Amino acid sequence: MSWLSNFLTSAIGRKLVMSLTGLFLIVFLLIHLTGNIMILIPDEGASFSGFVEAMESNPVIKVMSIVLILGFVIHIIQGILLYFKNRHSKGGKYAVIAKDNATWASKNMALLGTIIFLFLIIHFMDFFIPMKVLKEYGHHQLYHKVIAAFQNPVYVVLYVIGMISLGFHLAHGFQSAFQTLGVNNEKYSPFIKKLGMLYSIIVPLLFALIPVVVFLTHQK
Amino acid sequence: MKLTLKIWRQNGANDKGHFKSYDVVANEEMSFLEMLDVLNEELINRKEEPVVFDHDCREGICGACSMVINGKPHGPLRKTTTCQLHMRHFKDGDTIHVEPYRAKAFPVIKDLMVDRTAFDRVIQTGGYISVNTGGAQDANNIPIAQSIAEKSMDAAACIGCGACVAACPNGAAMLFVSAKLNHLNLLPQGEVEKLERTHKMIDRMEKEGFGACSNIGACEVECPKDIQLINIARMNRWYFSSAFAGDQ
Ligand code: SF4
Ligand code: FES
């Protein structure tokens, strides 16, 4: 199996790992969003709780949530390793930094990733850890916990910042994942680039809308 | 036109290096290298050390004239080497920063000149085909589709200048290596050793200390020969095949 470990530690092998875990997380975001957006349905959380219930009782989702955490961890660790490897390879900065030869997001993926990671810590402390690990409350109460959390304007701002970072991270990451896989050609690339742009605007925007709308409509 | 040059002076790879300011009077017809020649003549007359920079053909085909001008390899003009960059693209009174390529795999020899032999070593591991080709064949003896020939020729335009590495925030050489691989792998003569070549050249590239591509794309923008990122995508596909193929 040495060929496999050689491959996985090669520059392109690492890129492939980033690409595949990234695409997996992109798919996950869609599922996550589908559930979350139900919070905005004005039925006192009935649809949202129904969705949570369905997810909690589905064994496939149970397995997938472990895969998901693995996906996050691998993506993050590999990202950190690549960051340091590349910083070493670069070896210095120019006196004048050219700005018009690449997008800002593409040059700042590690920074954006770090902000998203910090956001994730807050996000996990808010919901995942108290509910799933500490079992402070059951998933039936999740809706009310979410509504309560987003009464706090600080949280709302943090969530919006997290989602803006996610948007920029995806704006580069989405199409970059396909380029790494070797999917770059006249037939598909224009479509992939457009889809990536749409995805990286719409998905974070909808996510960010949830705390904002909850905050504005549930004032006591 | 009067210019202020801030030029990187560095006495060998182990020196720390620093910017030094020079005033120079140039005219718009000069190439950037000719402008540096003017400066060097003055320096020699003043009994100062001339600025060391790499150059050879001065017509955009050898890839020697490596330097970073105002943050861009080969200067502000797209698809142009330093030797073909003319001073009319600058304004009277401009301050211009000139510094060497910065990449671990390209150590500074002196001032603006860097050691790009890492590229040669990558070429040595696979930038050839192993059969004796004999005398030139009749044209069209080997049928090659026009579209394939074009792709290979586009890649063959790479002059090995290293601007891609210099522009890359990761110090990656993927554009260069992919250009060489596409040049040979796409044609029937080179196809035979396609996967082996891909594997060897990429392996060498890594051993030389080049970084890992993160698809930023600055290389493509700064490449004087317009080598496209699509070459990297094709290279990745070959690399995956070479890694996962059952036998070769
Ligand atoms: S790919 Fe372009 S920038 Fe890189 S070495 Fe070849 S010609 Fe120079
Ligand atoms: S000196 Fe040969 S390309 Fe510029």
XYZ file of N, CA and C in Angstrom, chain A residues 1-208:
624
model
N 0.831 -1.212 0.000
C 0.000 0.000 0.000
C 0.859 1.253 0.000
N 2.178 1.082 -0.168
C 3.015 2.287 -0.092
C 2.673 3.247 -1.225
N 2.195 2.689 -2.357
C 1.827 3.592 -3.463
C 0.723 4.536 -3.022
N -0.192 4.017 -2.180
C -1.314 4.857 -1.768
C -0.841 5.968 -0.825
N 0.021 5.591 0.127
C 0.489 6.642 1.040
C 1.385 7.625 0.297
N 2.168 7.109 -0.674
C 2.955 8.045 -1.495
C 2.048 9.018 -2.221
N 0.972 8.463 -2.770
C 0.056 9.317 -3.522
C -0.591 10.356 -2.609
N -1.053 9.876 -1.450
C -1.794 10.774 -0.561
C -0.917 11.849 0.081
N 0.391 11.624 0.100
C 1.259 12.661 0.661
C 1.910 13.509 -0.435
N 1.619 13.177 -1.703
C 2.151 14.008 -2.788
C 1.334 15.289 -2.878
N 1.901 16.284 -3.532
C 1.206 17.573 -3.633
C -0.167 17.401 -4.287
N -0.202 16.648 -5.375
C -1.480 16.509 -6.086
C -2.419 15.596 -5.304
N -1.853 14.602 -4.620
C -2.682 13.745 -3.782
C -3.362 14.538 -2.668
N -2.606 15.430 -2.054
C -3.189 16.271 -0.993
C -4.279 17.165 -1.543
N -3.994 17.702 -2.724
C -5.001 18.540 -3.379
C -6.278 17.745 -3.628
N -6.095 16.486 -4.046
C -7.268 15.656 -4.321
C -8.083 15.471 -3.045
N -7.375 15.250 -1.931
C -8.073 15.092 -0.658
C -8.846 16.375 -0.309
N -8.206 17.526 -0.508
C -8.895 18.806 -0.259
C -10.138 18.917 -1.127
N -9.968 18.549 -2.378
C -11.051 18.681 -3.341
C -12.232 17.775 -2.982
N -11.943 16.503 -2.692
C -13.034 15.563 -2.429
C -13.745 15.876 -1.115
N -12.961 16.192 -0.073
C -13.626 16.526 1.190
C -14.401 17.837 1.027
N -13.841 18.757 0.277
C -14.538 20.025 0.032
C -15.875 19.798 -0.655
N -15.869 18.967 -1.688
C -17.119 18.707 -2.410
C -18.132 18.008 -1.510
N -17.635 17.114 -0.672
C -18.511 16.426 0.274
C -19.161 17.448 1.222
N -18.365 18.381 1.712
C -18.910 19.397 2.619
C -19.901 20.304 1.883
N -19.663 20.523 0.607
C -20.586 21.336 -0.185
C -21.958 20.659 -0.259
N -21.942 19.351 -0.466
C -23.204 18.609 -0.518
C -23.887 18.650 0.854
N -23.081 18.469 1.892
C -23.646 18.506 3.243
C -24.345 19.837 3.520
N -23.711 20.940 3.087
C -24.292 22.265 3.346
C -25.714 22.361 2.815
N -25.937 21.742 1.657
C -27.282 21.786 1.059
C -28.306 21.110 1.953
N -27.919 19.948 2.498
C -28.846 19.202 3.372
C -29.099 20.001 4.653
N -28.007 20.549 5.171
C -28.104 21.339 6.395
C -29.041 22.533 6.175
N -28.881 23.155 5.018
C -29.694 24.332 4.718
C -31.166 23.974 4.578
N -31.414 22.828 3.944
C -32.799 22.396 3.753
C -33.530 22.348 5.091
N -32.871 21.785 6.097
C -33.491 21.715 7.413
C -33.615 23.089 8.052
N -32.510 23.818 8.048
C -32.489 25.098 8.759
C -33.501 26.099 8.253
N -33.696 26.106 6.945
C -34.539 27.134 6.354
C -35.982 26.986 6.853
N -36.307 25.763 7.339
C -37.664 25.522 7.851
C -37.932 26.322 9.127
N -36.843 26.786 9.745
C -37.020 27.618 10.941
C -37.823 28.853 10.593
N -37.690 29.286 9.337
C -38.362 30.517 8.930
C -39.836 30.305 8.585
N -40.267 29.043 8.487
C -41.693 28.802 8.218
C -42.480 29.168 9.483
N -43.459 30.051 9.380
C -44.144 30.533 10.592
C -45.149 29.520 11.128
N -44.643 28.368 11.597
C -45.564 27.372 12.172
C -45.068 26.936 13.555
N -44.426 27.883 14.233
C -43.916 27.603 15.590
C -42.951 26.424 15.605
N -42.262 26.240 14.490
C -41.216 25.218 14.463
C -41.682 23.810 14.157
N -42.935 23.642 13.749
C -43.453 22.294 13.503
C -42.674 21.594 12.390
N -42.495 22.280 11.245
C -41.790 21.653 10.117
C -40.343 21.371 10.497
N -39.705 22.365 11.127
C -38.298 22.202 11.508
C -38.133 21.011 12.448
N -38.979 20.944 13.467
C -38.862 19.838 14.426
C -39.121 18.508 13.746
N -40.043 18.514 12.788
C -40.317 17.287 12.024
C -39.074 16.833 11.285
N -38.384 17.805 10.671
C -37.168 17.495 9.912
C -36.088 16.948 10.848
N -35.923 17.603 12.004
C -34.924 17.158 12.980
C -35.238 15.736 13.425
N -36.514 15.497 13.686
C -36.966 14.172 14.114
C -36.592 13.114 13.057
N -36.895 13.443 11.800
C -36.621 12.505 10.705
C -35.121 12.215 10.616
N -34.305 13.253 10.789
C -32.864 13.072 10.703
C -32.354 12.233 11.877
N -32.869 12.543 13.072
C -32.399 11.865 14.278
C -32.714 10.375 14.245
N -33.834 10.016 13.604
C -34.242 8.613 13.650
C -33.724 7.832 12.445
N -32.975 8.492 11.569
C -32.503 7.814 10.368
C -31.092 7.266 10.581
N -30.940 5.930 10.533
C -29.613 5.351 10.802
C -28.557 5.789 9.783
N -28.980 6.008 8.527
C -28.016 6.438 7.504
C -27.397 7.772 7.910
N -28.258 8.658 8.415
C -27.777 9.985 8.825
C -26.808 9.862 9.998
N -27.110 8.908 10.883
C -26.212 8.674 12.037
C -24.795 8.363 11.548
N -24.720 7.416 10.588
C -23.411 7.033 10.046
C -22.785 8.230 9.327
N -23.624 8.911 8.544
C -23.096 10.015 7.751
C -22.548 11.141 8.630
N -23.139 11.289 9.822
C -22.655 12.394 10.655
C -21.235 12.112 11.140
N -20.894 10.823 11.297
C -19.503 10.501 11.651
C -18.592 10.772 10.462
N -19.048 10.347 9.273
C -18.273 10.617 8.054
C -18.078 12.120 7.888
N -19.129 12.832 8.230
C -19.094 14.292 8.077
C -18.006 14.918 8.959
N -17.982 14.494 10.201
C -16.975 15.049 11.113
C -15.581 14.702 10.608
N -15.436 13.455 10.126
C -14.154 13.063 9.531
C -13.804 13.973 8.366
N -14.814 14.241 7.544
C -14.607 15.118 6.380
C -14.087 16.471 6.796
N -14.712 17.043 7.815
C -14.267 18.345 8.332
C -12.831 18.258 8.820
N -12.574 17.238 9.655
C -11.251 17.136 10.278
C -10.169 16.981 9.214
N -10.423 16.097 8.231
C -9.405 15.873 7.194
C -9.186 17.152 6.383
N -10.288 17.802 6.024
C -10.193 19.031 5.234
C -9.367 20.083 5.988
N -9.614 20.196 7.270
C -8.925 21.209 8.068
C -7.447 20.862 8.238
N -7.165 19.609 8.617
C -5.764 19.231 8.844
C -4.964 19.337 7.549
N -5.540 18.804 6.485
C -4.844 18.869 5.198
C -4.612 20.328 4.789
N -5.604 21.169 5.043
C -5.479 22.588 4.719
C -4.329 23.236 5.478
N -4.225 22.902 6.757
C -3.140 23.477 7.569
C -1.781 22.997 7.046
N -1.692 21.681 6.766
C -0.422 21.126 6.269
C -0.020 21.802 4.958
N -0.987 21.955 4.059
C -0.691 22.579 2.768
C -0.271 24.027 2.941
N -0.928 24.703 3.872
C -0.592 26.104 4.110
C 0.881 26.244 4.480
N 1.335 25.392 5.404
C 2.727 25.514 5.840
C 3.704 25.040 4.774
N 3.331 23.980 4.079
C 4.184 23.493 2.988
C 4.376 24.610 1.956
N 3.284 25.249 1.580
C 3.356 26.265 0.537
C 4.071 27.532 1.005
N 3.880 27.859 2.276
C 4.564 29.044 2.773
C 6.073 28.816 2.728
N 6.453 27.573 3.018
C 7.871 27.221 2.958
C 8.374 27.311 1.516
N 7.589 26.810 0.565
C 8.004 26.822 -0.840
C 8.104 28.228 -1.398
N 7.269 29.134 -0.894
C 7.294 30.496 -1.428
C 8.559 31.217 -0.990
N 8.839 31.150 0.291
C 10.114 31.667 0.748
C 10.279 33.172 0.818
N 9.272 33.972 0.579
C 9.449 35.421 0.724
C 8.320 36.186 0.057
N 8.214 37.460 0.406
C 7.142 38.293 -0.156
C 7.751 39.362 -1.056
N 6.977 39.813 -1.998
C 7.434 40.915 -2.852
C 7.141 42.254 -2.193
N 7.925 43.250 -2.580
C 7.743 44.592 -2.011
C 6.407 45.172 -2.477
N 6.075 44.895 -3.727
C 4.798 45.360 -4.260
C 3.942 44.116 -4.462
N 2.717 44.139 -3.950
C 1.858 42.966 -4.098
C 0.911 43.194 -5.274
N 1.021 42.364 -6.283
C 0.127 42.481 -7.440
C -1.277 42.053 -7.029
N -2.269 42.862 -7.396
C -3.636 42.532 -6.978
C -4.511 42.057 -8.121
N -4.086 42.329 -9.357
C -5.002 42.064 -10.464
C -4.722 40.753 -11.183
N -3.937 39.855 -10.567
C -3.687 38.612 -11.295
C -4.400 37.405 -10.692
N -5.161 37.631 -9.635
C -5.936 36.536 -9.059
C -7.002 37.128 -8.141
N -8.012 36.349 -7.819
C -9.049 36.855 -6.926
C -8.521 36.899 -5.493
N -9.085 37.806 -4.720
C -8.670 37.924 -3.332
C -8.935 36.612 -2.587
N -10.103 36.022 -2.822
C -10.470 34.798 -2.105
C -9.458 33.687 -2.365
N -9.024 33.543 -3.623
C -8.131 32.433 -3.952
C -6.812 32.551 -3.200
N -6.385 33.780 -2.914
C -5.114 33.958 -2.210
C -5.286 33.894 -0.695
N -6.518 33.876 -0.225
C -6.742 33.936 1.224
C -7.602 32.792 1.743
N -7.479 31.633 1.107
C -8.305 30.490 1.510
C -8.013 30.057 2.941
N -6.746 30.138 3.341
C -6.403 29.704 4.699
C -7.001 30.655 5.731
N -6.929 31.950 5.450
C -7.510 32.943 6.364
C -9.030 32.731 6.461
N -9.667 32.585 5.300
C -11.119 32.380 5.290
C -11.475 31.094 6.026
N -10.671 30.058 5.777
C -10.909 28.784 6.439
C -10.804 28.919 7.954
N -9.849 29.719 8.407
C -9.670 29.914 9.848
C -10.894 30.619 10.447
N -11.390 31.637 9.757
C -12.574 32.333 10.272
C -13.751 31.363 10.341
N -13.901 30.556 9.291
C -15.003 29.588 9.284
C -14.827 28.591 10.436
N -13.580 28.199 10.672
C -13.314 27.262 11.759
C -13.704 27.869 13.117
N -13.333 29.137 13.324
C -13.711 29.805 14.577
C -15.228 29.874 14.694
N -15.866 30.177 13.569
C -17.323 30.199 13.557
C -17.885 28.830 13.951
N -17.269 27.789 13.405
C -17.757 26.434 13.683
C -17.657 26.095 15.165
N -16.589 26.582 15.809
C -16.447 26.319 17.242
C -17.630 26.930 17.994
N -17.923 28.196 17.677
C -19.060 28.855 18.328
C -20.352 28.095 18.036
N -20.490 27.729 16.767
C -21.688 27.041 16.312
C -21.880 25.706 17.043
N -20.792 24.964 17.204
C -20.866 23.677 17.907
C -21.180 23.870 19.383
N -20.565 24.893 19.980
C -20.814 25.156 21.398
C -22.274 25.536 21.618
N -22.855 26.186 20.615
C -24.240 26.636 20.741
C -25.227 25.479 20.730
N -25.057 24.602 19.754
C -26.112 23.599 19.551
C -25.638 22.160 19.651
N -24.583 21.847 18.901
C -24.196 20.444 18.785
C -23.763 19.867 20.135
N -22.840 20.566 20.815
C -22.287 20.018 22.069
C -23.343 19.914 23.169
N -24.095 20.989 23.452
C -25.102 20.858 24.513
C -26.142 19.771 24.223
N -26.525 19.647 22.941
C -27.607 18.703 22.635
C -27.104 17.276 22.472
N -26.016 17.104 21.663
C -25.610 15.750 21.302
C -24.602 15.168 22.298
N -23.736 16.013 22.844
C -22.682 15.473 23.695
C -23.103 15.532 25.163
N -23.476 16.727 25.612
C -23.835 16.875 27.027
C -25.273 16.443 27.295
N -26.043 16.311 26.214
C -27.460 15.913 26.307
C -28.221 16.783 27.306
N -27.944 18.089 27.234
C -28.648 19.008 28.130
C -30.116 19.141 27.772
N -30.372 18.970 26.480
C -31.774 18.980 26.055
C -31.938 18.060 24.858
N -33.168 17.634 24.621
C -33.434 16.731 23.501
C -33.637 17.512 22.222
N -33.672 16.791 21.103
C -33.774 17.485 19.831
C -35.145 18.130 19.620
N -36.118 17.756 20.473
C -37.439 18.391 20.342
C -37.378 19.859 20.757
N -36.422 20.153 21.619
C -36.323 21.530 22.110
C -35.439 22.407 21.238
N -34.853 21.799 20.210
C -33.856 22.520 19.426
C -34.418 23.831 18.870
N -35.647 23.764 18.357
C -36.232 24.962 17.755
C -36.207 26.136 18.736
N -36.638 25.889 19.960
C -36.701 26.984 20.932
C -35.316 27.470 21.325
N -34.358 26.542 21.365
C -32.980 26.930 21.682
C -32.429 27.842 20.585
N -32.751 27.496 19.333
C -32.275 28.309 18.201
C -32.868 29.708 18.298
N -34.186 29.763 18.503
C -34.862 31.061 18.583
C -34.262 31.893 19.727
N -34.015 31.209 20.843
C -33.476 31.924 22.005
C -32.075 32.464 21.711
N -31.248 31.613 21.066
C -29.861 32.022 20.801
C -29.815 33.258 19.920
N -30.705 33.316 18.947
C -30.648 34.417 17.994
C -31.366 35.683 18.480
N -31.748 35.708 19.748
C -32.205 36.970 20.336
C -31.005 37.862 20.614
N -29.845 37.205 20.673
C -28.622 37.916 21.031
C -27.973 38.504 19.780
N -27.924 39.839 19.684
C -27.380 40.461 18.462
C -25.927 40.081 18.196
N -25.161 39.798 19.256
C -23.763 39.415 19.061
C -23.682 38.129 18.234
N -24.521 37.166 18.596
C -24.547 35.915 17.837
C -24.921 36.162 16.387
N -25.925 37.011 16.204
C -26.396 37.274 14.846
C -25.242 37.813 14.000
N -24.497 38.762 14.566
C -23.375 39.348 13.832
C -22.309 38.289 13.547
N -21.986 37.467 14.562
C -20.981 36.422 14.371
C -21.394 35.445 13.272
N -22.668 35.102 13.267
C -23.147 34.166 12.243
C -23.064 34.788 10.856
N -23.389 36.068 10.774
C -23.319 36.724 9.461
C -21.862 36.788 8.976
N -20.943 37.115 9.887
C -19.520 37.144 9.505
C -19.075 35.754 9.038
N -19.485 34.731 9.789
C -19.140 33.357 9.413
C -19.624 33.035 8.011
N -20.829 33.471 7.694
C -21.408 33.128 6.398
C -20.778 33.922 5.258
N -20.368 35.169 5.544
C -19.673 35.938 4.501
C -18.350 35.242 4.164
N -17.647 34.807 5.208
C -16.385 34.094 4.972
C -16.633 32.819 4.180
N -17.695 32.129 4.542
C -18.033 30.891 3.831
C -18.274 31.186 2.357
N -18.975 32.278 2.083
C -19.265 32.653 0.698
C -17.989 32.838 -0.116
N -17.036 33.573 0.448
C -15.778 33.798 -0.279
C -14.979 32.505 -0.411
N -14.992 31.705 0.652
C -14.272 30.422 0.628
C -14.824 29.540 -0.491
N -16.139 29.520 -0.608
C -16.778 28.698 -1.645
C -16.564 29.280 -3.038
N -16.521 30.609 -3.113
C -16.386 31.246 -4.429
C -15.120 30.741 -5.120
N -14.072 30.530 -4.336
C -12.882 29.926 -4.944
C -12.945 28.398 -4.881
N -13.356 27.883 -3.734
C -13.277 26.443 -3.492
C -14.105 25.590 -4.432
N -15.292 26.050 -4.739
C -16.199 25.246 -5.570
C -15.566 24.901 -6.910
N -15.174 25.934 -7.661
C -14.621 25.643 -8.991
C -13.216 25.060 -8.895
N -12.507 25.431 -7.824
C -11.156 24.920 -7.631
C -11.171 23.401 -7.436
N -12.187 22.915 -6.738
C -12.293 21.473 -6.486
C -12.387 20.713 -7.809
N -13.122 21.276 -8.758
C -13.262 20.602 -10.048
C -11.968 20.666 -10.859
N -11.306 21.801 -10.813
C -10.029 21.934 -11.530
C -9.047 20.877 -11.017
N -8.992 20.706 -9.691
C -8.080 19.714 -9.123
C -8.418 18.309 -9.585
N -9.715 18.022 -9.660
C -10.130 16.697 -10.126
C -9.793 16.480 -11.597
N -9.402 17.546 -12.252
C -9.085 17.436 -13.671
C -10.281 17.735 -14.551
N -11.366 18.206 -13.951
C -12.540 18.572 -14.742
C -12.407 20.038 -15.132
N -11.763 20.250 -16.246
C -11.646 21.603 -16.786
C -11.627 21.439 -18.286
N -12.688 21.801 -18.928
C -12.729 21.725 -20.384
C -13.786 22.685 -20.904
N -13.784 22.867 -22.203
C -14.686 23.855 -22.779
C -16.145 23.489 -22.568
N -16.406 22.199 -22.483
C -17.799 21.761 -22.385
C -18.402 22.099 -21.026
N -17.698 21.731 -19.958
C -18.324 21.839 -18.630
C -17.910 23.055 -17.809
N -16.698 23.556 -18.044
C -16.165 24.566 -17.120
C -17.011 25.828 -16.978
N -17.519 26.386 -18.091
C -18.336 27.596 -17.917
C -19.527 27.326 -16.990
N -20.133 26.158 -17.142
C -21.273 25.811 -16.300
C -20.854 25.647 -14.842
N -19.745 24.946 -14.618
C -19.277 24.718 -13.241
C -18.969 26.053 -12.565
N -18.341 26.966 -13.313
C -17.991 28.261 -12.723
C -19.243 29.045 -12.341
N -20.242 29.024 -13.221
C -21.472 29.757 -12.921
C -22.195 29.131 -11.730
N -22.264 27.806 -11.755
C -22.938 27.114 -10.659
C -22.226 27.425 -9.338
N -20.902 27.424 -9.368
C -20.111 27.719 -8.174
C -20.412 29.111 -7.644
N -20.507 30.074 -8.546
C -20.807 31.451 -8.140
C -22.185 31.523 -7.484
N -23.167 30.923 -8.175
C -24.536 30.933 -7.644
C -24.571 30.282 -6.268
N -23.943 29.126 -6.167
C -23.941 28.384 -4.914
C -23.328 29.227 -3.795
N -22.176 29.832 -4.102
C -21.457 30.530 -3.030
C -22.128 31.850 -2.641
N -23.058 32.313 -3.460
C -23.823 33.494 -3.044
C -25.096 33.059 -2.317
N -25.852 32.160 -2.954
C -27.186 31.835 -2.449
C -27.145 31.066 -1.122
N -26.307 30.049 -1.050
C -26.320 29.200 0.151
C -25.914 29.979 1.421
N -24.779 30.686 1.414
C -24.447 31.462 2.620
C -25.477 32.548 2.928
N -26.060 33.115 1.870
C -27.046 34.170 2.073
C -28.268 33.622 2.817
N -28.739 32.462 2.377
C -29.908 31.865 3.033
C -29.582 31.483 4.477
N -28.392 30.928 4.676
C -27.972 30.586 6.039
C -27.967 31.841 6.926
N -27.404 32.923 6.393
C -27.270 34.147 7.183
C -28.634 34.771 7.465
